[in-house]
Short mmCIF file of C-alpha atoms and ligand atoms in Angstrom, two decimals:
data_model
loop_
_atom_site.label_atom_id
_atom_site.label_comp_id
_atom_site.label_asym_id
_atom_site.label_seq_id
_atom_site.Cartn_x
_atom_site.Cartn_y
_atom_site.Cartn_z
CA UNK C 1406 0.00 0.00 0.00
CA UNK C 1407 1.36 3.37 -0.76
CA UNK C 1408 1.80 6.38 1.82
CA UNK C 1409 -0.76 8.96 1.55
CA UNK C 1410 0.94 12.16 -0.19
CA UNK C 1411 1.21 14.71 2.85
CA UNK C 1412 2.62 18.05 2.10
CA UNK C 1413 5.65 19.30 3.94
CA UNK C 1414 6.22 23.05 4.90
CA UNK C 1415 9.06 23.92 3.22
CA UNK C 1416 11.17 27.12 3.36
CA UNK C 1417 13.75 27.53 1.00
CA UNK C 1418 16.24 30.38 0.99
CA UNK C 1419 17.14 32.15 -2.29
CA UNK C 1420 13.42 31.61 -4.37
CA UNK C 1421 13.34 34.34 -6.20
CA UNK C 1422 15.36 33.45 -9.29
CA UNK C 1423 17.37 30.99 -10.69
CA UNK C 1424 17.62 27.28 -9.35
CA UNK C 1425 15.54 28.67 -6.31
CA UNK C 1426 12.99 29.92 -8.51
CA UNK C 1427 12.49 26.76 -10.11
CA UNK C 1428 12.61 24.81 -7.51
CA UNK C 1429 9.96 26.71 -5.37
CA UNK C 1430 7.68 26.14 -8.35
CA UNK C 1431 8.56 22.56 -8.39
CA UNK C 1432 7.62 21.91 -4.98
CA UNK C 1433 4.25 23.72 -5.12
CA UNK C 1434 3.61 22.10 -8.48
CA UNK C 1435 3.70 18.43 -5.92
CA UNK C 1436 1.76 20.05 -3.87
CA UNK C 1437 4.14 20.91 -1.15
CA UNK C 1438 3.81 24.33 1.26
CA UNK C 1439 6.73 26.90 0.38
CA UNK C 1440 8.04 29.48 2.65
CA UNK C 1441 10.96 31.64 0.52
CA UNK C 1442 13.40 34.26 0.78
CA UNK C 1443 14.36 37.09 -1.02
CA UNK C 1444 16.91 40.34 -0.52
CA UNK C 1445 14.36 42.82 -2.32
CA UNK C 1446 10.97 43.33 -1.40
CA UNK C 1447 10.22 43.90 -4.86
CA UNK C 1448 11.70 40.75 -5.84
CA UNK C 1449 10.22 38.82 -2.96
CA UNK C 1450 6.87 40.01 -4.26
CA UNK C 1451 7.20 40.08 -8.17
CA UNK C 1452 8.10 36.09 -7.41
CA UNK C 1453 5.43 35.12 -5.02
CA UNK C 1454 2.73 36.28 -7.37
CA UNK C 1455 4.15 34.62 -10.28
CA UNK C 1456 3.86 31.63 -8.17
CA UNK C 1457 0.78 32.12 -7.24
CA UNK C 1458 -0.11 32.38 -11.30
CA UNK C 1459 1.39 29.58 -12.26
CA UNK C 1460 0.38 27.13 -9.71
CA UNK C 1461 -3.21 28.42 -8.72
CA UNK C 1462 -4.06 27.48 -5.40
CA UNK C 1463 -0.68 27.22 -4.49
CA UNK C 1464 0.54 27.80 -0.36
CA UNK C 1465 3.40 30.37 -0.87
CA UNK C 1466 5.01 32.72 0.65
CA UNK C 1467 7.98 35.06 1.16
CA UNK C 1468 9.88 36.59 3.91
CA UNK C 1469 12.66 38.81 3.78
CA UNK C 1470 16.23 37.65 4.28
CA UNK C 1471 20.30 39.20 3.39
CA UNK C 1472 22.72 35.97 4.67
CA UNK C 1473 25.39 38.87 4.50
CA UNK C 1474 23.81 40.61 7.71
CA UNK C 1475 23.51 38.44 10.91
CA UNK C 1476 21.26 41.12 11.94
CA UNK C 1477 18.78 40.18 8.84
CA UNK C 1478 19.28 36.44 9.85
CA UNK C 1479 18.28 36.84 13.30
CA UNK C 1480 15.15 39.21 11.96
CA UNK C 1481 13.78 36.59 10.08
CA UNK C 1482 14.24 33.59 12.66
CA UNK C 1483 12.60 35.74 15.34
CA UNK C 1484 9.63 36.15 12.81
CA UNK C 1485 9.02 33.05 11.67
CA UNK C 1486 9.31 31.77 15.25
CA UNK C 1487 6.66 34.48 16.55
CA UNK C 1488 4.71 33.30 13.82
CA UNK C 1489 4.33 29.94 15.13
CA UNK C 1490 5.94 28.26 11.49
CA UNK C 1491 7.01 24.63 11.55
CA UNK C 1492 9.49 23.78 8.89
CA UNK C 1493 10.14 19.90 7.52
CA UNK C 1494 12.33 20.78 5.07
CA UNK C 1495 15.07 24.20 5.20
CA UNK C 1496 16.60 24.08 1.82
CA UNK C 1497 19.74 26.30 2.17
CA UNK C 1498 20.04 27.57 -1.92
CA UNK C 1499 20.74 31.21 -1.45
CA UNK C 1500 24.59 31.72 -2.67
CA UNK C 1501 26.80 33.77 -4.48
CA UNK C 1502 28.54 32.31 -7.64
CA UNK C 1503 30.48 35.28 -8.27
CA UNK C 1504 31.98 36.74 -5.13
CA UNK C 1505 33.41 40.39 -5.51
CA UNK C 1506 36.77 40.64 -7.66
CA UNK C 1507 38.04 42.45 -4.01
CA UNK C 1508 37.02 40.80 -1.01
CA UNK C 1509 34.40 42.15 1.11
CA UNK C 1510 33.82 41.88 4.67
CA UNK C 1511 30.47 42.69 5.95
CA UNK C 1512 29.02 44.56 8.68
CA UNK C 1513 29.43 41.51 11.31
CA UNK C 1514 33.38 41.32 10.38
CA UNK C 1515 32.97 38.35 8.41
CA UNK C 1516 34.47 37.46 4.66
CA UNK C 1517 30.83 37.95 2.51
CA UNK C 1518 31.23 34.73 0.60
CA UNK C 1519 32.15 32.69 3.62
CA UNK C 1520 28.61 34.53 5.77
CA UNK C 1521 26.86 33.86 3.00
CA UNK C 1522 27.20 30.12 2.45
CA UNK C 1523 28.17 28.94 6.23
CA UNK C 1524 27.50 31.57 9.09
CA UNK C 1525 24.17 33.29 7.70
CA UNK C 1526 22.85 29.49 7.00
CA UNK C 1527 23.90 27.67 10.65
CA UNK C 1528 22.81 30.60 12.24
CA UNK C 1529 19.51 30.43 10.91
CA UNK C 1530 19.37 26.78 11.25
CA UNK C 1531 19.88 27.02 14.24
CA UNK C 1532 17.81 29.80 15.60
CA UNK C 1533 15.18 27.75 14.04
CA UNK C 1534 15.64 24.75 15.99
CA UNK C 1535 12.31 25.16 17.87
CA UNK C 1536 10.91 25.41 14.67
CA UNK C 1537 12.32 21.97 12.97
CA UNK C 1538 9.36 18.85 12.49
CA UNK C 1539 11.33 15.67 13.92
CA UNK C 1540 12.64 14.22 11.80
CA UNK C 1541 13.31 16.96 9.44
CA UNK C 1542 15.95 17.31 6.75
CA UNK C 1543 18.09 20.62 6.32
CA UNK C 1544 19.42 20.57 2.55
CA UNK C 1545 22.61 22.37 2.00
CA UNK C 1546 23.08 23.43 -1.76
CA UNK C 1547 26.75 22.38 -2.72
CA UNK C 1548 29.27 22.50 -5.51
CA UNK C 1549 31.25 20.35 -6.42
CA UNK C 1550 33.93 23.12 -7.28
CA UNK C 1551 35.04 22.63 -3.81
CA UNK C 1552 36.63 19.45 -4.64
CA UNK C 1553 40.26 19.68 -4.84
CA UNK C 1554 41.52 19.34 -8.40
CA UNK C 1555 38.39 21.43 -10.33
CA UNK C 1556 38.94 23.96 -12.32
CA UNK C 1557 41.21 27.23 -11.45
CA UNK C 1558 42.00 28.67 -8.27
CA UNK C 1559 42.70 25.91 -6.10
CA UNK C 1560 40.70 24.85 -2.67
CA UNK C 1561 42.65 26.10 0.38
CA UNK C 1562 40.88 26.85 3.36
CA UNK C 1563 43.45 28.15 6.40
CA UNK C 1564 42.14 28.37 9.88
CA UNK C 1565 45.11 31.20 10.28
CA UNK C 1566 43.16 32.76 7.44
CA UNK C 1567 39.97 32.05 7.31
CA UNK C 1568 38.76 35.44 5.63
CA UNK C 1569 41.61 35.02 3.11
CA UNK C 1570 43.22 38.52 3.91
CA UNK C 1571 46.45 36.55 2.78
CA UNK C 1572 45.38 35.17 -0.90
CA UNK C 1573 42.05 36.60 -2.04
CA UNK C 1574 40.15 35.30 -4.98
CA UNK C 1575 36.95 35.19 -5.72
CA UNK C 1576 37.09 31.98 -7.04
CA UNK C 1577 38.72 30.67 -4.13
CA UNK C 1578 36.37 32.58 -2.28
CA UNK C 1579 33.35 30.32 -3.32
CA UNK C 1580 35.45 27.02 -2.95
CA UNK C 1581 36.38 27.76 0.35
CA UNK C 1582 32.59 28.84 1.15
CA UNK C 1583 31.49 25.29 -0.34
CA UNK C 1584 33.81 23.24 1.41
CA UNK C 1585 33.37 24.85 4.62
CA UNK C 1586 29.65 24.46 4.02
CA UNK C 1587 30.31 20.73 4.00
CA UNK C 1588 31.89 20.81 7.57
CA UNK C 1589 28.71 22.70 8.46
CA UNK C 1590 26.15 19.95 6.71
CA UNK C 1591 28.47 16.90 8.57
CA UNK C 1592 28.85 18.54 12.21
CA UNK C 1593 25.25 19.28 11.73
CA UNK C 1594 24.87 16.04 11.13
CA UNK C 1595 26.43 14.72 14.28
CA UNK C 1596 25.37 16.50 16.69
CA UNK C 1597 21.68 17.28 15.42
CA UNK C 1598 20.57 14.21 13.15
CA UNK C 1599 20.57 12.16 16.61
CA UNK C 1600 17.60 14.62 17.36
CA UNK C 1601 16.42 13.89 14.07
CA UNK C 1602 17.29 17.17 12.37
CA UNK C 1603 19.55 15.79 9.18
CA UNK C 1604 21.62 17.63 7.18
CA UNK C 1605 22.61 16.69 3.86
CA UNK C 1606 24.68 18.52 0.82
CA UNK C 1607 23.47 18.67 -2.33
CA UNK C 1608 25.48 19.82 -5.63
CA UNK C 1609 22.99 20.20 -8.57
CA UNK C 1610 25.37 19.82 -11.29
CA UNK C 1611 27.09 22.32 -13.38
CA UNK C 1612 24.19 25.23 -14.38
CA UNK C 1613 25.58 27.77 -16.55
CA UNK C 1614 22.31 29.04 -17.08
CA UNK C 1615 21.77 30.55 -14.14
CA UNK C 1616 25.57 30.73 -12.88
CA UNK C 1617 25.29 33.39 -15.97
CA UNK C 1618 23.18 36.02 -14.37
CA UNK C 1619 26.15 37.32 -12.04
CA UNK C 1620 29.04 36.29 -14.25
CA UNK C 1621 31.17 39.13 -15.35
CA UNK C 1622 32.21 40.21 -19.48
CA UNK C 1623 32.84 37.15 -21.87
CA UNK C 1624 32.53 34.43 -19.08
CA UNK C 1625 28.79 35.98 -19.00
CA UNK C 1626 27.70 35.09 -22.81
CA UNK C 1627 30.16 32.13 -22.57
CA UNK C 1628 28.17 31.08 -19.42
CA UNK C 1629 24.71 31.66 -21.19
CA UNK C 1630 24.89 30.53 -24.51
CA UNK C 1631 27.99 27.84 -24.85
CA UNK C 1632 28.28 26.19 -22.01
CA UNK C 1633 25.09 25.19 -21.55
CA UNK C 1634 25.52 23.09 -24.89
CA UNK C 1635 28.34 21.28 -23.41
CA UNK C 1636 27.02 17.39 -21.76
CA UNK C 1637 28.90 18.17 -18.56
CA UNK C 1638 26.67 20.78 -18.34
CA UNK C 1639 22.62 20.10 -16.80
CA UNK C 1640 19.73 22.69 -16.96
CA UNK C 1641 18.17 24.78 -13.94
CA UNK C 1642 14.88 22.77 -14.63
CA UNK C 1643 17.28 19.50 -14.18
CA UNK C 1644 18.94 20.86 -11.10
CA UNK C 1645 15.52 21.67 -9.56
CA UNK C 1646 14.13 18.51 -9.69
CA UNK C 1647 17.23 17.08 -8.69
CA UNK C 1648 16.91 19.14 -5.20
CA UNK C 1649 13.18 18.63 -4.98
CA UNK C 1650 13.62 15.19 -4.63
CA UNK C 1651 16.13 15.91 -2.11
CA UNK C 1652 13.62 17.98 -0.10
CA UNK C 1653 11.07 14.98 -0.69
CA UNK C 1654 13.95 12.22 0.92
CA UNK C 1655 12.28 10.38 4.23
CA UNK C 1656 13.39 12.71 6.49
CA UNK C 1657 13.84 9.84 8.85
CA UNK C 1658 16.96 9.00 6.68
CA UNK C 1659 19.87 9.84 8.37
CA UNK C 1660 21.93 12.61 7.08
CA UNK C 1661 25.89 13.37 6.17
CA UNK C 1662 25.15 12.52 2.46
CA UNK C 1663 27.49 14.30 -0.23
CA UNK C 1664 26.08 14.22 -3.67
CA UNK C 1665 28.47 15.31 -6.29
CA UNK C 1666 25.54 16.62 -9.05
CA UNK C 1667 26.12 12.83 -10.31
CA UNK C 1668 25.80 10.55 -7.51
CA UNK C 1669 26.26 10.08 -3.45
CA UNK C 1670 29.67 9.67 -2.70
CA UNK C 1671 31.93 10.75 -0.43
CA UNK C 1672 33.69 14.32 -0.79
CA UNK C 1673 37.32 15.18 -0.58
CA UNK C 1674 39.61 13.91 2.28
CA UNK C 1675 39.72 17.47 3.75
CA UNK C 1676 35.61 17.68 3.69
CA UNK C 1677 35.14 14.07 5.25
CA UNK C 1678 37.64 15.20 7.94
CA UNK C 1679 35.41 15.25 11.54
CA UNK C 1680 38.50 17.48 13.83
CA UNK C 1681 38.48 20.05 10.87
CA UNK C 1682 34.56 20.18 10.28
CA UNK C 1683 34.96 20.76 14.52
CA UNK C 1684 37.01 23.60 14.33
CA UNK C 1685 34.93 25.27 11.74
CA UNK C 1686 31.86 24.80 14.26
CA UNK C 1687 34.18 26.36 16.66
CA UNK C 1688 34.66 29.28 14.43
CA UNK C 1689 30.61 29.22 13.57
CA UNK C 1690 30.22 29.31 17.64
CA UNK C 1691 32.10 32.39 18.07
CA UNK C 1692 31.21 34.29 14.57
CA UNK C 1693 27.24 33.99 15.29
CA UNK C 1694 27.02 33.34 18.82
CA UNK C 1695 23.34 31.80 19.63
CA UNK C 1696 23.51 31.42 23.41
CA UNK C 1697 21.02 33.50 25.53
CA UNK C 1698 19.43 34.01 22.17
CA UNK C 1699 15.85 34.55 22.57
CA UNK C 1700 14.42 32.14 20.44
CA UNK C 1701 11.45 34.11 19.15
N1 LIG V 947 24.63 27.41 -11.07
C1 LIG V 947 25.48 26.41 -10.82
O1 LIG V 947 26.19 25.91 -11.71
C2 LIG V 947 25.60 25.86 -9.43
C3 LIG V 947 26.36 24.68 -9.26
C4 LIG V 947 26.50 24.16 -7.97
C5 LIG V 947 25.90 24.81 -6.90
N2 LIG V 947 25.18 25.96 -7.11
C6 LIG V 947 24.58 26.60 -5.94
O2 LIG V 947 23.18 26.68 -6.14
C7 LIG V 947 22.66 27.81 -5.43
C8 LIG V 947 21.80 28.64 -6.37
O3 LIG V 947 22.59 28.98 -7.49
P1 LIG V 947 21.97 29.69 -8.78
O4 LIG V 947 22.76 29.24 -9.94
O5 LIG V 947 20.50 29.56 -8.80
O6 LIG V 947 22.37 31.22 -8.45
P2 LIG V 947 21.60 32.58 -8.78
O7 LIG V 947 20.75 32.42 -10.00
O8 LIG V 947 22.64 33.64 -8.77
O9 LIG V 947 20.60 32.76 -7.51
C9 LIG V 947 21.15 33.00 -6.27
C10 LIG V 947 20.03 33.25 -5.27
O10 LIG V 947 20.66 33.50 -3.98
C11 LIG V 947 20.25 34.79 -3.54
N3 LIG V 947 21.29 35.46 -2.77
C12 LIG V 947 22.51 35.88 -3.21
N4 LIG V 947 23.15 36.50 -2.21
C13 LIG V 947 22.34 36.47 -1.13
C14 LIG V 947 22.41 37.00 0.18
N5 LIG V 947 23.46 37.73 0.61
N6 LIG V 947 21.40 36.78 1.05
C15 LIG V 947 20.30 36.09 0.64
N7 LIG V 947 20.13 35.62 -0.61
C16 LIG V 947 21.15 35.81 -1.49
C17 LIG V 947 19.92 35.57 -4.81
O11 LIG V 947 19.09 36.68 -4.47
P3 LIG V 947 19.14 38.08 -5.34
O12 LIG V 947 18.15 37.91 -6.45
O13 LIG V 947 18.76 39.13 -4.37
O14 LIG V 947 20.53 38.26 -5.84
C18 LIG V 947 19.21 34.49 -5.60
O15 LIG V 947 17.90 34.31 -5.13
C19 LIG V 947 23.87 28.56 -4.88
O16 LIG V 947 24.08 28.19 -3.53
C20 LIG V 947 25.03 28.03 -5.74
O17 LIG V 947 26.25 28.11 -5.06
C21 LIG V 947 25.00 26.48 -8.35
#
């Protein structure tokens, strides 16, 4: 006998456009209840009622969030919280494929790419605790890139340096971000999924569909209209579906998966390490300190 279909709540950070766009209307479109996040009101808006259009009867809607402010983070926690939401499902999408040519550190003191992909997400996660069904799955959009070996700037992720005032690069930027957003999903993992609160990370596959919206000169058209002919390459619509089904795993499952954007596997030597994922919680702890945090 098959399960019933029961829809989960949902929120997903990053739905206004690309993958997240698509993937919001994939889960609504199986009938599941989103809760999204955009930077812009006017973004946050123009997407819900396109939503709304294209799935009619569909339960959406958006909340405010910038992963580059703790101060935003903590905003929309408290909110959602007061507002008595219970999440199944947190899929973590929001990211930045093409940090700033000169680094930037934010407001809190943090590197921007590194807030945006690791503190801005565990902080919310975990603000958000009280929030989380058990069992319940958090879904950590990866990238591959992070693996050691891919293309360009190498991987190299210092605890003497984590904000990379050393050896800035963008590119380096992100694969730092990525692979430090691996320790995240694992620690997670271990101390949470005993709770039943899974974490999991998830790279879609190459996209240079959407990856093209933020790229810079020829790497832009190369991005949009080459590279997506290439068969290493998949389609947002692909990569949607791909984390959809993600969202859709049992959540009694337990977590610490790595999928590559072509199979579960396990990551790098350096991302599987548990002391080094441990030390980044340490830094996580004392970046976006949550004790004696009000939790709504
Ligand atoms: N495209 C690929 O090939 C690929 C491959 C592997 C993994 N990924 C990962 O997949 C995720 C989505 O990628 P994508 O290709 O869909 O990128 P995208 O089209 O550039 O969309 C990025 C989304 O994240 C949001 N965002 C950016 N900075 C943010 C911040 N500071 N706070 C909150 N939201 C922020 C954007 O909002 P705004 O509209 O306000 O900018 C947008 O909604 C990212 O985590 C990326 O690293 C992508």
């Amino acid at each position: 006998m098959t399960e019933p279909f029961r829809p989960k709540s949902i929120l997903v950070t990053g739905g206004n456009r690309g993958i997240g766009r698509l993937l919001v209307l994939e889960l609504l479109r199986r009938g599941h209840h989103v809760v999204f996040t955009a930077r812009r009101p006017d973004a946050g808006e123009t997407a819900r009622a396109e939503y709304s259009r294209l799935v009619p009867g569909a339960q959406v809607e958006w909340w405010p969030l910038d992963l580059a402010s703790l101060a935003s983070v903590r905003g929309l926690a408290g909110t959602l919280l007061r507002e008595g939401r219970r999440f199944e499902v947190v899929v973590h999408n929001a990211g930045t494929l093409a940090p700033p040519p000169e680094r930037r550190i934010t407001a809190d003191g943090l590197e921007e790419t590194l807030q945006i992909h690791t503190v801005g997400p565990y902080l919310l996660s975990t603000l958000l605790l009280p929030a989380l069904a058990r069992p319940s799955r958090l879904v950590f959009i990866g990238s591959a890139l992070q693996e050691p070996g891919s293309r360009g700037v190498p991987v190299r992720f210092r605890f003497d340096d984590p904000f990379l005032d050393a050896e800035y690069h963008p590119d380096r930027a992100y694969k730092n971000a990525k692979l430090a957003q691996l320790w995240l999903a694992r620690e997670w993992e271990r101390r949470h999924g005993g709770d039943g609160v899974h974490a999991d990370d998830v790279c879609p596959g190459f996209v240079p569909v959407t990856a093209s919206a933020t790229a810079r000169g020829g790497m832009r058209l190369l991005l949009r209209w080459v590279l997506p002919l290439m068969p290493f390459a998949t389609t947002p619509r692909a990569a949607a579906h791909l984390e959809a089904d993600w969202a859709e795993r049992d959540p009694a499952l337990p977590g610490g998966a790595y999928f590559d954007g072509a199979r579960v596997t396990e990551p790098s030597a350096d991302a599987r390490d548990p002391e080094l994922a441990r030390a980044f919680w340490a830094l996580l702890e004392r970046w976006a300190p949550t004790r004696g945090q009000p939790h709504g």
